[in-house]
Amino acid sequence: MDTSYPREERPPPKRGSPPAAPAPRDHLVWAIFNTLYMNFCCLGFVALAFAIKARDRKVSGDVEAARHFSSKARCYNALATAGSVVLPLLLGALIVTGVIHLSKLAQDSVGFFTYQFSGSDDEDQ
């Protein structure tokens, strides 16, 4: 008997099916949030439709189709969220710059529209 090497006390690895890949996420909660609160150009509704399809495919066992629909739902959710966050910020920036421009224009035109009476008038003499 060979005792020169230490023995390991762990069981041999099981030979079965490889570990299954994790099920794809369906992004349903994010899609519901986008549909109810930030439905920019109906992208939240489209994301909700793809999220429901992804969940249906995941439940039925078609993992590849579930991944496909999950990817589309994530894309539409990201677009809806970005559009709903960026557009109000852009609109606010346009309003602020417009107000600043109009205030400068009003300050410059005050001198044009005011008529100052002076003591010396050349036409009266």
XYZ file of C-alpha atoms in Angstrom, residues 25-116:
92
model
C -34.582 37.516 -16.298
C -37.862 38.739 -17.707
C -37.636 42.391 -16.506
C -41.370 42.398 -15.792
C -41.289 44.767 -12.797
C -39.183 47.306 -14.710
C -41.599 47.071 -17.656
C -44.617 47.603 -15.415
C -42.938 50.644 -13.879
C -42.138 52.061 -17.331
C -45.676 51.398 -18.534
C -47.332 53.095 -15.574
C -45.007 55.979 -14.832
C -42.688 56.686 -17.757
C -44.445 55.584 -20.926
C -42.410 57.560 -23.465
C -43.773 56.888 -26.995
C -45.411 53.681 -25.705
C -42.002 52.030 -25.281
C -42.996 50.941 -21.772
C -45.969 49.071 -23.200
C -43.784 47.360 -25.823
C -41.316 46.406 -23.099
C -44.182 44.992 -21.045
C -45.318 42.846 -23.980
C -41.816 41.418 -24.470
C -41.394 40.864 -20.716
C -44.630 38.866 -20.610
C -43.519 36.837 -23.630
C -40.179 36.167 -21.933
C -41.919 34.998 -18.772
C -44.264 32.742 -20.759
C -41.361 31.170 -22.644
C -39.409 30.711 -19.418
C -42.339 28.943 -17.784
C -42.870 26.712 -20.814
C -39.185 25.739 -20.792
C -38.030 27.394 -24.013
C -34.932 29.064 -22.571
C -33.513 30.311 -25.866
C -36.718 32.162 -26.825
C -36.971 33.470 -23.266
C -33.459 34.925 -23.577
C -34.369 36.543 -26.892
C -37.537 38.176 -25.537
C -35.768 39.123 -22.313
C -33.089 40.913 -24.296
C -35.707 42.844 -26.256
C -37.596 43.732 -23.065
C -34.384 45.024 -21.477
C -33.614 47.106 -24.580
C -37.069 48.693 -24.721
C -37.039 49.300 -20.965
C -33.698 51.068 -21.235
C -34.961 53.179 -24.140
C -38.154 54.099 -22.284
C -36.261 55.013 -19.133
C -33.611 57.008 -20.991
C -36.224 58.818 -23.083
C -38.313 59.642 -20.049
C -35.330 60.968 -18.107
C -33.408 62.736 -20.884
C -36.354 64.489 -22.554
C -37.531 66.434 -19.470
C -33.931 67.396 -18.722
C -33.492 68.621 -22.289
C -36.776 70.518 -22.139
C -35.750 72.134 -18.850
C -32.396 73.166 -20.307
C -34.128 74.703 -23.329
C -36.512 76.646 -21.098
C -33.669 77.954 -18.930
C -31.593 79.044 -21.918
C -34.646 80.651 -23.507
C -35.396 82.635 -20.354
C -31.776 83.766 -20.102
C -31.776 84.828 -23.750
C -35.062 86.715 -23.415
C -33.891 88.515 -20.262
C -30.718 89.681 -22.032
C -32.770 90.772 -25.029
C -35.124 92.717 -22.775
C -32.225 94.444 -21.013
C -30.677 95.449 -24.349
C -33.948 96.793 -25.722
C -34.729 98.959 -22.698
C -32.350 101.644 -24.006
C -33.991 101.526 -27.429
C -37.535 102.002 -26.196
C -36.909 104.688 -23.581
C -36.972 108.275 -24.733
C -34.997 110.686 -22.680
